[in-house]
XYZ file of C-alpha atoms in Angstrom:
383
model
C -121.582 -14.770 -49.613
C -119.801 -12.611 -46.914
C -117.351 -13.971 -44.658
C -119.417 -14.895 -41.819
C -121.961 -16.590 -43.631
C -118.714 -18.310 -45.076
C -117.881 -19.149 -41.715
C -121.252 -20.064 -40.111
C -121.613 -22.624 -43.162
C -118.471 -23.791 -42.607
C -119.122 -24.709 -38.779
C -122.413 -26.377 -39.896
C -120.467 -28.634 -42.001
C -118.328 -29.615 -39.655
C -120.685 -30.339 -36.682
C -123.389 -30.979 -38.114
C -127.105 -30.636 -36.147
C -129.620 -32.966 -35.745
C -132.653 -32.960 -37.988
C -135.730 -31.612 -37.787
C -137.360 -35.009 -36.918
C -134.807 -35.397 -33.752
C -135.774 -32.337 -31.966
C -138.581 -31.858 -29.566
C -142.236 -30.952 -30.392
C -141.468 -30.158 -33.850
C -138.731 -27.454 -33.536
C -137.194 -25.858 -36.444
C -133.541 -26.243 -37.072
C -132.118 -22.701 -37.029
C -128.113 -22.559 -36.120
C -127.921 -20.690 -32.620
C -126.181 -20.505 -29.653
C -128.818 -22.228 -26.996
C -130.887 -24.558 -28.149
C -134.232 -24.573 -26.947
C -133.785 -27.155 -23.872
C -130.857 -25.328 -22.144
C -128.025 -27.134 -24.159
C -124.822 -24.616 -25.636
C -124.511 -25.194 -29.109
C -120.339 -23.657 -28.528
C -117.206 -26.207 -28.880
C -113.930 -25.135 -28.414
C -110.776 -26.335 -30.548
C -107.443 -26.240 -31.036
C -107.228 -25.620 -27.216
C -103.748 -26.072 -26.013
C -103.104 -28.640 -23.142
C -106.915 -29.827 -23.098
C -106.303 -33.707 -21.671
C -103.456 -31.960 -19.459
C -105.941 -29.662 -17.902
C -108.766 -32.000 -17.349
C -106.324 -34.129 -15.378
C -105.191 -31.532 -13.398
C -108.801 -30.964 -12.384
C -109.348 -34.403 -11.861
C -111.915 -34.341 -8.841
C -113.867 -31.344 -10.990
C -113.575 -33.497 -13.649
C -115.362 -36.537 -12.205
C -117.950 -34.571 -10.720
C -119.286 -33.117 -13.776
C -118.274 -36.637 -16.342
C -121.233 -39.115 -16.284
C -121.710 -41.580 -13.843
C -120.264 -44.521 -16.408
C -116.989 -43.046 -16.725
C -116.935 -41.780 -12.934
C -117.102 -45.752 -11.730
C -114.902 -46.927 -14.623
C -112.091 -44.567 -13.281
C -113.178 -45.685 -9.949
C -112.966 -49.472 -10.967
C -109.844 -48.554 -12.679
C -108.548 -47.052 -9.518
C -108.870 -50.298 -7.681
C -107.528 -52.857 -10.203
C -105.228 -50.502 -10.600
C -103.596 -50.478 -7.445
C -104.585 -54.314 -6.568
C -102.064 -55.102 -9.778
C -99.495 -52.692 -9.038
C -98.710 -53.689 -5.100
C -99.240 -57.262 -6.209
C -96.070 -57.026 -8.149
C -94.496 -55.214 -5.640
C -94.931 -58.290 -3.420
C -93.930 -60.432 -5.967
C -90.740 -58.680 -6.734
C -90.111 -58.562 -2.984
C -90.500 -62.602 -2.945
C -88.277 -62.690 -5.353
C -85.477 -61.260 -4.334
C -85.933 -63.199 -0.731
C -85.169 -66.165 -2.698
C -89.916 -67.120 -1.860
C -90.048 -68.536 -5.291
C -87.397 -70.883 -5.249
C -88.228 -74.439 -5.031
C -87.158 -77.632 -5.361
C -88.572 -79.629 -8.031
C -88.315 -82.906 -6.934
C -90.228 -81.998 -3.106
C -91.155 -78.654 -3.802
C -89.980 -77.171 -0.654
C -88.583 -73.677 -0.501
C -85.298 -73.296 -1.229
C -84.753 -69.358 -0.014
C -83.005 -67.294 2.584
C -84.735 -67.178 5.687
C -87.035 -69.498 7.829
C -90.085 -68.225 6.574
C -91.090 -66.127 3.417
C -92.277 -62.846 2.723
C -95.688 -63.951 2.385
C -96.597 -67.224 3.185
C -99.369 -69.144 1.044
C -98.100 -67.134 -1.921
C -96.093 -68.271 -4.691
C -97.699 -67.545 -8.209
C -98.448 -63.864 -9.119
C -102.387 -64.597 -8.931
C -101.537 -65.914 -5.507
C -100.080 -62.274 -4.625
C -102.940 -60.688 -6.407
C -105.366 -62.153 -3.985
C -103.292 -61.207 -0.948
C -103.013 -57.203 -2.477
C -106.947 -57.467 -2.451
C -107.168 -58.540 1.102
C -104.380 -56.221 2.396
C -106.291 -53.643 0.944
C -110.316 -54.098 1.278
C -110.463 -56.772 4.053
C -110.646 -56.667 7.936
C -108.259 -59.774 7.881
C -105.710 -62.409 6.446
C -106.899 -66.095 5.221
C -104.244 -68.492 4.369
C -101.776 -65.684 3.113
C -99.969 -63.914 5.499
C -97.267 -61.587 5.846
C -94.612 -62.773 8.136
C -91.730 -60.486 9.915
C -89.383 -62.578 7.882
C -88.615 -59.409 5.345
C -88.450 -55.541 7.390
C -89.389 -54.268 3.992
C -92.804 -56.229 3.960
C -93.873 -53.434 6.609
C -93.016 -50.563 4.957
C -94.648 -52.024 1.625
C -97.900 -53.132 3.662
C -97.623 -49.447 5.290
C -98.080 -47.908 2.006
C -100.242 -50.025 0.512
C -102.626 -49.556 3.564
C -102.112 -45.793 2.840
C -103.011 -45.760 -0.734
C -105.995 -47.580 0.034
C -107.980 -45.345 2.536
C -107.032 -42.265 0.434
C -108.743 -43.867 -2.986
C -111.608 -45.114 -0.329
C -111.540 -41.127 0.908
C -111.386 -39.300 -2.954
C -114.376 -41.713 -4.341
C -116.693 -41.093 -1.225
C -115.923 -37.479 -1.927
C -116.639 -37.216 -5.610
C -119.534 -39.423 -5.047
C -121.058 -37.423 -2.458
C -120.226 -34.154 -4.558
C -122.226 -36.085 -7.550
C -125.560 -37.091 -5.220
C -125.515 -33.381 -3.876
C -124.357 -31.141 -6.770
C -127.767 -28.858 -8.084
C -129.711 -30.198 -11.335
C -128.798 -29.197 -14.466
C -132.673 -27.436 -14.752
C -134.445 -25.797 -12.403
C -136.815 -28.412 -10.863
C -138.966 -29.323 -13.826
C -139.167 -25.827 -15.648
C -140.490 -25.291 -19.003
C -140.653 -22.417 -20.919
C -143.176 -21.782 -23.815
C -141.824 -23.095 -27.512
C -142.365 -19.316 -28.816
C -142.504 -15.186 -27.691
C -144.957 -13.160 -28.952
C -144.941 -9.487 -29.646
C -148.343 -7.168 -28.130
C -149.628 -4.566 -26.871
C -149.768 -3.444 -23.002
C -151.097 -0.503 -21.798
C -150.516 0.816 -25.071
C -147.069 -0.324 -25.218
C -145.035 -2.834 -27.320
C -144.202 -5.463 -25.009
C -141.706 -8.909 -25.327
C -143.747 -11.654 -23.912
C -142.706 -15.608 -22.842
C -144.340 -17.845 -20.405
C -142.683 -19.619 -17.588
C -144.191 -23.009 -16.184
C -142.984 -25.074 -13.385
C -144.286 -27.954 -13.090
C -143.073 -29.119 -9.934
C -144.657 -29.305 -6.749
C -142.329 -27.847 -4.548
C -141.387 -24.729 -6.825
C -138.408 -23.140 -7.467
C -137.350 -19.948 -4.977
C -135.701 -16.486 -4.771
C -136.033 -17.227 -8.999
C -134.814 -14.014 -11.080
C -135.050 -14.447 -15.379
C -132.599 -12.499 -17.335
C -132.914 -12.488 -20.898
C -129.737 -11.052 -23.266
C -130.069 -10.313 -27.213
C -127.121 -12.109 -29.265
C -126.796 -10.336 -32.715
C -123.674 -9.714 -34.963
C -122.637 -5.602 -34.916
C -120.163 -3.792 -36.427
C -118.591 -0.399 -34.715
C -117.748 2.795 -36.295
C -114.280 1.751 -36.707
C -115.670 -1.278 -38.904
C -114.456 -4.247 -36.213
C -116.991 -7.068 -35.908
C -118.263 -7.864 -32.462
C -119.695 -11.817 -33.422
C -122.751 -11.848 -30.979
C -122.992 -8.693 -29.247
C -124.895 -8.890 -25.983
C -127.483 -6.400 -25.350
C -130.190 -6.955 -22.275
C -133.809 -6.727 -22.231
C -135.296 -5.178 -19.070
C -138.319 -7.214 -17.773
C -140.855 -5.804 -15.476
C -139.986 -6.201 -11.688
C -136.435 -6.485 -12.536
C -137.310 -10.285 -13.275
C -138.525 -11.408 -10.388
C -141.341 -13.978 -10.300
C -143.423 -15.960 -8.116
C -143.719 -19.449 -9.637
C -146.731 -20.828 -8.412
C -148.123 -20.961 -11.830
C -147.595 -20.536 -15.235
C -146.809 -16.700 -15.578
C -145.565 -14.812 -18.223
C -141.953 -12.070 -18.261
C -142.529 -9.183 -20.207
C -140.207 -6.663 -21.806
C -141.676 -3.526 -22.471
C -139.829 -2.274 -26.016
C -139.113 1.725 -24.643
C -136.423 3.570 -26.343
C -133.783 1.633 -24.079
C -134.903 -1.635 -25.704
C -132.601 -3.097 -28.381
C -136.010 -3.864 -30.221
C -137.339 -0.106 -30.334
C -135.981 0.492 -33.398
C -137.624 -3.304 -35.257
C -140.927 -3.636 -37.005
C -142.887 -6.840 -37.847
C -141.239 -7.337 -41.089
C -137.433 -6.181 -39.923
C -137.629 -8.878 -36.885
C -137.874 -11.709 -39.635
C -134.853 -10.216 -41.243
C -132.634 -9.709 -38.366
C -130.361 -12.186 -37.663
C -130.819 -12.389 -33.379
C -131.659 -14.831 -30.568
C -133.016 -13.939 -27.010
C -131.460 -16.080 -24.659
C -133.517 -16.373 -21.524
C -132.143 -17.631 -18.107
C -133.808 -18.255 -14.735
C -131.799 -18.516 -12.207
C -132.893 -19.909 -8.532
C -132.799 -22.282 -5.829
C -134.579 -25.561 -5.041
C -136.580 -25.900 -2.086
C -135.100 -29.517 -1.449
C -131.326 -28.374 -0.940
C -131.913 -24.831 -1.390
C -128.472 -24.777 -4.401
C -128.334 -22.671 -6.973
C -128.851 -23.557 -10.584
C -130.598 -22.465 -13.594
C -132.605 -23.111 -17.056
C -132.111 -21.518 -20.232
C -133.940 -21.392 -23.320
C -133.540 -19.185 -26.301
C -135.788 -17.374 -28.929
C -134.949 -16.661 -33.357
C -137.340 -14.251 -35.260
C -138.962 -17.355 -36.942
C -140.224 -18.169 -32.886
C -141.631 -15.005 -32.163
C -144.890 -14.444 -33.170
C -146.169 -10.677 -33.520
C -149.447 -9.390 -33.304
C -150.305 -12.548 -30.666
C -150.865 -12.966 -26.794
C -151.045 -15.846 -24.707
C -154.223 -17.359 -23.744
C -155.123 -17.264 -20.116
C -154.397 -21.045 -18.622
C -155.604 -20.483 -14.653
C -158.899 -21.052 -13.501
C -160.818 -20.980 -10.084
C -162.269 -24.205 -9.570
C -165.638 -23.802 -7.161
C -165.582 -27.234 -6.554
C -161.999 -27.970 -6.158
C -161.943 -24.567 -4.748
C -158.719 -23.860 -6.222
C -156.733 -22.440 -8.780
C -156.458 -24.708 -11.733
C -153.812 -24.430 -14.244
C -153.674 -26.510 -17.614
C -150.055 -27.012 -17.951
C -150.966 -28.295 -21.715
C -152.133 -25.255 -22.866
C -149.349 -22.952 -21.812
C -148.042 -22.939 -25.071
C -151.417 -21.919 -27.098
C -151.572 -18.017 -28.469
C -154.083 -16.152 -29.924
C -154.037 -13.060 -32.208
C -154.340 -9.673 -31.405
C -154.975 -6.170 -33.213
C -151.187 -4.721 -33.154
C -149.544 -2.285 -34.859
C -147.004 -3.674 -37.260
C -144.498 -0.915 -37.077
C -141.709 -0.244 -34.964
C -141.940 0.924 -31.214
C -140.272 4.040 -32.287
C -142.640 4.443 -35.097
C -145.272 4.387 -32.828
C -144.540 7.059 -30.264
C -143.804 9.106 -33.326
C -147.483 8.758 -34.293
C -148.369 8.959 -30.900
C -147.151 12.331 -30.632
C -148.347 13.696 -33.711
C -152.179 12.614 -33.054
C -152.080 14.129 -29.641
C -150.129 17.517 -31.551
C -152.946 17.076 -33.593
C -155.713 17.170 -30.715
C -154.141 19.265 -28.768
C -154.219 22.200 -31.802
C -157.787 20.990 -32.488
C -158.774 21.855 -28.900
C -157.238 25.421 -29.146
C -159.274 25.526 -32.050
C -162.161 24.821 -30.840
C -161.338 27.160 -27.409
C -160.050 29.951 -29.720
C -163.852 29.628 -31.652
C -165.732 29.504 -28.800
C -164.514 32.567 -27.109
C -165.195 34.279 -30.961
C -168.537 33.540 -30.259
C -168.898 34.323 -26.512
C -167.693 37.920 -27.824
C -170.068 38.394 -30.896
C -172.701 37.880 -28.079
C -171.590 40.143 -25.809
């Protein structure tokens, strides 16, 4: 076993993936880096400073965390500083001599003619008045008095502290409601690629469905080859990128399912693979479409990706749009967009094949002189 495989076993073992049972529409489990809804199969470790950082970036943090742990911090946030002023009051009462009383009458027996807060003498009595300095329009039966100068500068603060949490969780709220989707509308791409001819070219094929109304716009699909190569100098560049060139520099016009195609010339990193090589090569095609949504016009994108075992060679995908006379309409059947059928292809390489290309039209090219060079033989013999 070399050391990669080593390594890639290793990583399985220690996250492991779900079965085959847990993934969508029957999908194989294959170890790669997207996953065929869009979802990075990459974790980092050992990263130094990780909690630190994510604090830091609190407000980025929030924004992309779940909506759970958003409104526990935001609960947190609350209680949080409802209990800390609380026993700020309370230690302020305290050393005004509030909580003194007399246990025979129970009158106060402090400095002062008034207390700090009056109506407040337990620390759940303070805990209510931090919750209506802080959220309410107005005071009930507990009061602050100008008994204690320091009661303003606490109230002051506390006032403070309030409208600035009110201020950060309207903000990270209204980032969350207006931040792009994490997919395109409602895009779907087909569950495999095939490999066929076009004009008498070797072409890349996948379909592209959305299946939203309003459509995505100013959409552009890139899709990037992720395979393991070694250099001359023998380092070990762990998935090399190398991009596939789609026709119209991937730019489509969603309004039905359509299909991006690749044509496999002799820039293509698949001009070199044949039919049985692809199963051999250890690769994934990661596609991404990238656009905006009519609704908010943000951009944000899909991905999907594509192993040898989901590309399918010598097939094509069946045509899916219809005019309907009595709709009178274009029809698509959004359930079919996955269905292929096969087609007569030739199973070697594209290099292969404008090899033999070039020899059969060598070939016809010297049997035309041929037959010119034999026909002017016998234009002379009748002469």
């Amino acid at each position: 076993m070399s050391p990669m495989d080593s390594r890639e076993q290793e990583n399985v073992e220690k996250h492991p993936i779900a079965s085959d049972s847990d993934l969508p529409e029957g999908l194989t489990l294959v170890t790669r880096v997207v996953n065929k809804i869009g979802q990075r199969n990459v974790r980092t470790s050992n990263l130094p400073q990780r909690s630190i950082r994510f604090v830091k970036d609190l407000v980025t943090t929030l924004v992309e965390e779940r909506w759970r742990y958003a409104l526990l911090v935001f609960v947190a946030s609350y209680v949080g500083s409802w209990v800390l002023f609380a026993g700020l009051w309370y230690i302020l009462s305290y050393a005004h001599g509030d909580l003194l009383q007399d246990p025979a009458t129970g009158e106060r027996l402090g400095d002062g003619a008034m207390p700090c807060v009056d109506g407040a003498t337990t620390f759940p009595g303070f805990l209510l008045f931090s919750m209506e300095t802080q959220i309410s329009t107005g005071y009930g039966a507990k009061v602050p008095t100008e008994e204690c100068p320091e009661s303003f500068g606490l109230l002051t603060i506390q006032l403070i502290v309030g409208l600035l949490i009110d201020g950060a969780i309207l903000g990270v709220v209204y980032a969350k409601l207006v931040r792009p989707p994490q997919k395109i509308s409602e895009m779907k791409f087909s569950r495999r690629a095939v490999i066929c001819q076009r004009d008498g070219q070797l072409c890349f094929v996948f379909r592209i469905c959305d299946r939203k109304w309003q459509h995505a716009i100013e959409t552009k699909v890139t899709a990037v080859m992720l395979e393991s190569k070694r250099t001359t100098e023998g380092e070990l560049i762990e998935k090399h990128e190398s991009y596939l060139k789609l026709e119209n520099d991937g730019r489509l016009v969603l309004l039905w399912p359509v299909t991006a195609c690749h044509v496999i010339d002799r820039d293509s990193p698949l001009y070199d693979l044949s039919a049985a090589e692809l199963l051999e090569r250890k690769l994934e095609i990661v596609i991404t479409i990238t656009g905006g949504t009519m609704t908010t016009g943000q951009i944000n994108q899909a991905r999907t990706s594509y192993v040898p075992s989901e590309i399918c060679w010598g097939h094509r995908f069946c045509n899916i749009v219809e005019y309907d006379t009595r709709k009178q309409a274009y029809v698509a059947v959004n359930e079919r967009m996955h269905d292929i059928e096969p087609v007569d292809t030739p199973l070697c390489s594209a290099h292969q094949l404008d090899i033999l290309k070039k020899r059969f039209q060598n070939d016809v090219n010297v049997g035309n002189q041929t037959e010119d060079a034999s026909a002017g033989k016998r234009q002379s013999t009748v002469a």
